[in-house]
Short mmCIF file of C-alpha atoms in Angstrom, two decimals:
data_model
loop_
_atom_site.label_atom_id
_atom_site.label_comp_id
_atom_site.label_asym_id
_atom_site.label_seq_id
_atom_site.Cartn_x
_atom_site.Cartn_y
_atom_site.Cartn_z
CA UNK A 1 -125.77 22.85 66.39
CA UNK A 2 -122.74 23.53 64.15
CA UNK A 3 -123.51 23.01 60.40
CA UNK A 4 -121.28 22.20 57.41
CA UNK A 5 -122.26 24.07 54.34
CA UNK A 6 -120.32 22.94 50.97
CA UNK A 7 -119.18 26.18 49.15
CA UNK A 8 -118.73 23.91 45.86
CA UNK A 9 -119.32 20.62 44.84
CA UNK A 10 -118.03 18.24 41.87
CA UNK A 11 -119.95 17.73 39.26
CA UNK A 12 -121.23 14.12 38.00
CA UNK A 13 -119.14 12.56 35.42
CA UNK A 14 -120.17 12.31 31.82
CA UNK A 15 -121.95 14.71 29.16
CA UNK A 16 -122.22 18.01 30.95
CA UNK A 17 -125.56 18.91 28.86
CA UNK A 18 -129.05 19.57 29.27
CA UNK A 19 -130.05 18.70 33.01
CA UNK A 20 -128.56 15.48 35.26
CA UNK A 21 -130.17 14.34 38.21
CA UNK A 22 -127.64 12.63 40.58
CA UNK A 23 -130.30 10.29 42.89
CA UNK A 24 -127.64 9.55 46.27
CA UNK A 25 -127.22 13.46 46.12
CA UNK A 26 -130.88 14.61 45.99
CA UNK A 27 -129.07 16.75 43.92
CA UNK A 28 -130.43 18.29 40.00
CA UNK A 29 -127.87 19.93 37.94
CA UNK A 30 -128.56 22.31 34.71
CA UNK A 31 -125.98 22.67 32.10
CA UNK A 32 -127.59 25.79 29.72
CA UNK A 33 -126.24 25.84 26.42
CA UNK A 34 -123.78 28.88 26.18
CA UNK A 35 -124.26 31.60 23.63
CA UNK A 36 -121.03 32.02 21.58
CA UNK A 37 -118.63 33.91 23.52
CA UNK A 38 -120.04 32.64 26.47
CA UNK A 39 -117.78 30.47 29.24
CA UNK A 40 -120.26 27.30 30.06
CA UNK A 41 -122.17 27.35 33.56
CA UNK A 42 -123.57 25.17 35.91
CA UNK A 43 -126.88 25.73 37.61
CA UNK A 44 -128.04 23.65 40.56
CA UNK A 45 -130.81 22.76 42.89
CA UNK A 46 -132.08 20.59 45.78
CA UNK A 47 -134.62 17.99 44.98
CA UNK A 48 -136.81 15.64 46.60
CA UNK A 49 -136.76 11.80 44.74
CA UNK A 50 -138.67 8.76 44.95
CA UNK A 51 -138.65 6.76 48.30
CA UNK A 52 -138.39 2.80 48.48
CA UNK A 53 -140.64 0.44 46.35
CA UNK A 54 -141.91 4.26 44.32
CA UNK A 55 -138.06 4.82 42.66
CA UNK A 56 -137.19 7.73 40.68
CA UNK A 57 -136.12 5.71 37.13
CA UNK A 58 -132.49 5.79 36.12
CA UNK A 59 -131.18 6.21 32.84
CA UNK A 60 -131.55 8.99 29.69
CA UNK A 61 -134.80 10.70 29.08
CA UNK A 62 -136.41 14.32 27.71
CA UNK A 63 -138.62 17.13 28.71
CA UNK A 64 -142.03 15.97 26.55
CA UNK A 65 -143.47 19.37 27.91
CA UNK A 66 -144.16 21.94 30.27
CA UNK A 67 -147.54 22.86 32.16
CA UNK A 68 -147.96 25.75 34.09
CA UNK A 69 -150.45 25.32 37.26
CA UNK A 70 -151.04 21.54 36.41
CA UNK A 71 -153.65 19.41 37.86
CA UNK A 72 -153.09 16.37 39.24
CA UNK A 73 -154.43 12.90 38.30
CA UNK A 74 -153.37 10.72 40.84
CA UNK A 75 -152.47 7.26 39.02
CA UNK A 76 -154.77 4.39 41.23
CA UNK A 77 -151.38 2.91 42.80
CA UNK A 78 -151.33 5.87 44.69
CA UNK A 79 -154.89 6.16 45.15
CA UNK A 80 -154.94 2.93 46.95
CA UNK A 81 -152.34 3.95 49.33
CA UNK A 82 -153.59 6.88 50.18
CA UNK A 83 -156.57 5.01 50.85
CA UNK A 84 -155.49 2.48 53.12
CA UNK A 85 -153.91 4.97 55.29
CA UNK A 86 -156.71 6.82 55.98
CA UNK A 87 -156.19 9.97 53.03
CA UNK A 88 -158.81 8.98 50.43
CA UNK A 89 -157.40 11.27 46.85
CA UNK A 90 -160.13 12.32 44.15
CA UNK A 91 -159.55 11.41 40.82
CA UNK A 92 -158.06 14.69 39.86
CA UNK A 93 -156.05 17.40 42.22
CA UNK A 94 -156.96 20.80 40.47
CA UNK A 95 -154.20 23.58 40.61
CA UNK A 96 -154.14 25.41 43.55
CA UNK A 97 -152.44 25.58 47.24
CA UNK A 98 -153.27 21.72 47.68
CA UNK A 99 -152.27 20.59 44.77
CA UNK A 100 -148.78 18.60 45.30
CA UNK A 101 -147.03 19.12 42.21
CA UNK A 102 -147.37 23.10 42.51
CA UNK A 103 -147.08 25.69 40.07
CA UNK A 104 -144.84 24.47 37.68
CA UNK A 105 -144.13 21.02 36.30
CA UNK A 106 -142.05 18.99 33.53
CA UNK A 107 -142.99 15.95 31.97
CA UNK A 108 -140.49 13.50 30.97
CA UNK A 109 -140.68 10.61 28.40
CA UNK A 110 -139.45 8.09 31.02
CA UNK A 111 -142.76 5.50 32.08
CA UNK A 112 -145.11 6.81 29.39
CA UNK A 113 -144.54 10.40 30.27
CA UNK A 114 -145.68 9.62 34.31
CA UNK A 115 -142.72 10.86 35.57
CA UNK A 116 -142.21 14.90 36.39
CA UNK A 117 -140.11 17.53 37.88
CA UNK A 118 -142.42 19.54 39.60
CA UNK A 119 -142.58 21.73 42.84
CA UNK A 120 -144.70 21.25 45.72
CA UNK A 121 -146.77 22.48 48.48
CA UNK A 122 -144.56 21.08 51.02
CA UNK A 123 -141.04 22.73 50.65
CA UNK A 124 -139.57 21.13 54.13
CA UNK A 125 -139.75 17.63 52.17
CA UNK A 126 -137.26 18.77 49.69
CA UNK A 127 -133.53 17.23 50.31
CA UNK A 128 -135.48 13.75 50.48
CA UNK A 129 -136.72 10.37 49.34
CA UNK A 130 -139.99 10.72 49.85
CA UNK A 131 -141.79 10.98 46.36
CA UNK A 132 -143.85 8.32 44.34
CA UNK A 133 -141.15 8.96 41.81
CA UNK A 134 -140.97 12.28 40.50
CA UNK A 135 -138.50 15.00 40.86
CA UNK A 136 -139.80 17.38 43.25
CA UNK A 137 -138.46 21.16 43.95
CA UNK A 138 -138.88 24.17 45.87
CA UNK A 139 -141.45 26.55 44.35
CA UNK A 140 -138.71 29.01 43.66
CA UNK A 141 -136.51 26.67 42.25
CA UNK A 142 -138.82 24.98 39.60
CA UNK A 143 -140.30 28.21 38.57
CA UNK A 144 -136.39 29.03 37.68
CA UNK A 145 -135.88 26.06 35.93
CA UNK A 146 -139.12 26.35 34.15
CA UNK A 147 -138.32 29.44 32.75
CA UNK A 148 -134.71 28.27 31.44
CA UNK A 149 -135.56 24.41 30.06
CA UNK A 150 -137.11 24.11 27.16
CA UNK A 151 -139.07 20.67 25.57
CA UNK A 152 -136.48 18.42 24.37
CA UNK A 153 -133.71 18.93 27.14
CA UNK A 154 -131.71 16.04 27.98
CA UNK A 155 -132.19 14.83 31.20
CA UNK A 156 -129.59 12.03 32.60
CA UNK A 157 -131.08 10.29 35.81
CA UNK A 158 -127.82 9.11 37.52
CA UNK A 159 -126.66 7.18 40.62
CA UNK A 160 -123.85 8.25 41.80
CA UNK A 161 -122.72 8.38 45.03
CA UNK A 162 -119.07 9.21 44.56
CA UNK A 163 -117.37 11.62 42.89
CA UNK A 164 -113.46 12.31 41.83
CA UNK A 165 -112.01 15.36 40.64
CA UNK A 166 -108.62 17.39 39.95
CA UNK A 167 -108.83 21.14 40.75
CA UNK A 168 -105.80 22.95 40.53
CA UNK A 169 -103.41 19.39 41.56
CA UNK A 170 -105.61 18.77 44.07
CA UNK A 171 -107.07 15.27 44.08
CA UNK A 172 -110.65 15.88 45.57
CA UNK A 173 -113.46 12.92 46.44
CA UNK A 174 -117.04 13.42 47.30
CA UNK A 175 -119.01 10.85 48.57
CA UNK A 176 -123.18 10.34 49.80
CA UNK A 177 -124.62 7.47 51.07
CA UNK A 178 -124.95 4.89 48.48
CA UNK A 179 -128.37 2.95 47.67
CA UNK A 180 -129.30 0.53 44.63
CA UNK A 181 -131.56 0.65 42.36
CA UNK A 182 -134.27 -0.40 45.21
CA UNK A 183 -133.53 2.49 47.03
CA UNK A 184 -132.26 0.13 50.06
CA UNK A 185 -128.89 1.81 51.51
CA UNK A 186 -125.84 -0.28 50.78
CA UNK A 187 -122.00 -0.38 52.19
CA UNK A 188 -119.80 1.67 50.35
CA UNK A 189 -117.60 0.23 47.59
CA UNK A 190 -113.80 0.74 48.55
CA UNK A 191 -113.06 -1.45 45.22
CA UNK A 192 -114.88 1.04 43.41
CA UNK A 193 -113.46 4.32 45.47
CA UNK A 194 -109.79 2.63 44.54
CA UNK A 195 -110.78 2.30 41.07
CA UNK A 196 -111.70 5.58 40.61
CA UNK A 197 -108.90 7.10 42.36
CA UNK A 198 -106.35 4.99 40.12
CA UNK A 199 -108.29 6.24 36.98
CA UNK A 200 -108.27 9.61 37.77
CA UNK A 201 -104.12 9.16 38.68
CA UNK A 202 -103.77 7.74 35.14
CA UNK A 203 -100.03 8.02 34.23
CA UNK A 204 -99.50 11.14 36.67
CA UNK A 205 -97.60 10.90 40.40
CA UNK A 206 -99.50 12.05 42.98
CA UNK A 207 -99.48 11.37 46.88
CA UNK A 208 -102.83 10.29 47.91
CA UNK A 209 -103.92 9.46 51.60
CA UNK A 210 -105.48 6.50 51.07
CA UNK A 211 -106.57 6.30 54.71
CA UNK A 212 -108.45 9.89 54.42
CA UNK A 213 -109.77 8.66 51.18
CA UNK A 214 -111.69 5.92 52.66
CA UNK A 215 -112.97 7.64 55.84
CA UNK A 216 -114.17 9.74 53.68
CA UNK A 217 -116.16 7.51 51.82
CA UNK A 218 -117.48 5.95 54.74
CA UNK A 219 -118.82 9.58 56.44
CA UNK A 220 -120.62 10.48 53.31
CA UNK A 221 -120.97 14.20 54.25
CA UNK A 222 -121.11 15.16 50.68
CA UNK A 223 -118.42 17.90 51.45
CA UNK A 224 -115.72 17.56 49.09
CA UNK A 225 -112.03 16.34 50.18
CA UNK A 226 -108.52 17.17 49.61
CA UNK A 227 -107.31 13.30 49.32
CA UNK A 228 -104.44 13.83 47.26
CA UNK A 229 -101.62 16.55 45.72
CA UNK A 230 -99.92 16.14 42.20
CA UNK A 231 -96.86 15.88 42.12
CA UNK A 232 -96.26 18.45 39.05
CA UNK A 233 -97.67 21.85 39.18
CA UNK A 234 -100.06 20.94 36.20
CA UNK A 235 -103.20 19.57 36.58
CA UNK A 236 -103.64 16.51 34.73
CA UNK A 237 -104.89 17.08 31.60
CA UNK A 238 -107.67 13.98 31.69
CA UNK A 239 -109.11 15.58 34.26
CA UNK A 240 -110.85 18.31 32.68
CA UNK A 241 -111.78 19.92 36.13
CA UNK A 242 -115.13 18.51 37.50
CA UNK A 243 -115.76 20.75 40.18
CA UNK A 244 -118.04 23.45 39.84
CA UNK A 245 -116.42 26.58 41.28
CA UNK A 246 -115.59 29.62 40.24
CA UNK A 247 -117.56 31.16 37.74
CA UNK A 248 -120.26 28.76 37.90
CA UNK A 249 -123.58 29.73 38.95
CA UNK A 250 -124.90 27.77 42.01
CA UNK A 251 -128.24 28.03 43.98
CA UNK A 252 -128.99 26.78 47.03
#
């Protein structure tokens, strides 16, 4: 089995603060707050997000606070699933090696506070949409991000499936499987893919293969692609570079 590991990735568009969740990537970035001096970094994890008809919430939200070994109170939704396949919940999940939220957990404002990045007692589900909503991590990872976050972080919950980026006059496009906002999967959106592509050209020449561009979109490997070269040496200064490479810290 031959696997294809990306060695860096582009980073979502918009505020690069506080932690964004990109939903079509299973994918949670951290932007810490640099000390003065200090050249910004990137952190970023796997996660697990909410499967169809139990959606992980898009939009802007906090951390409302952190709880070390939580307990779980199962809301009755999920009680009543549970129960008509055969796994009756009790009321409340105590902390412990059963408990599915594990060791570490974040409460955000979003749905009166019932949403959470947490960990889990079941670290092959990671990488997928299987949760009732929440942000789930390995045990390793949360307890990371636990230690760095504090109450009142920023956390954007995003869906975006493709990405654009200029890294040294290379035009580079990432691309995931798209879904709505149901979590049903979707076709990808060459309109979109060609609008992004002309906005990230802006007033600069560049030769882009259009043709690689859009099998590219259509694989959705999430591996970044050379799809175009600059014409000038100089990478366009709109760009801003949105890869995260380098100096950037990674994980996993």
């Amino acid at each position: 089995t031959k696997l294809l590991l990306p060695g860096r990735r582009i980073l979502p568009a918009g505020p690069r603060t506080g932690l964004v969740v990109n939903l079509p990537e299973h994918r949670l970035y951290y932007y810490p707050k640099p000390r003065k001096g200090e050249q910004p970094v990137v952190i970023t994890y796997p996660v697990s997000i909410g499967k169809m008809d139990w959606r992980t919430p898009l939009g802007d939200t906090h951390v409302i606070a952190k709880i070390k070994h939580p307990a779980w109170y199962p809301p009755e939704s999920i009680r009543k699933e549970h129960a008509a396949n055969g796994d009756p919940l009790p009321k409340v999940v105590g902390a412990g090696p059963d408990n599915p939220l594990g060791d570490f957990a974040l409460r955000l404002a979003a749905g009166n506070g019932e949403y959470m990045i947490h960990g889990t007692n079941n670290p092959t589900a990671v990488g997928m949409a299987v949760t009732h909503g929440c942000i789930r991590m390995y045990p390793e990872d949360v307890a990371a991000v636990f230690a760095l976050v504090p109450v009142g972080t920023p956390v954007r919950l995003i869906n975006e499936p493709v990405k654009v980026a200029w890294v040294d006059g290379q035009l580079l496009l990432e691309a995931h499987p798209p879904v709505d906002e149901e979590g049903q999967s979707i076709e990808p959106d060459v309109q979109l893919l060609s609008q992004m592509l002309d906005q990230a050209l802006g007033s600069n020449t560049a030769a882009i293969n259009w043709d690689l561009a859009r099998a590219t979109l259509v694989a959705a490997s999430g591996m970044p692609t050379l799809v175009g070269l600059a014409a000038e040496p100089d990478t366009p200064p709109a760009a801003a570079s949105q890869a995260a490479a380098g100096g950037s810290q990674t994980s996993r």
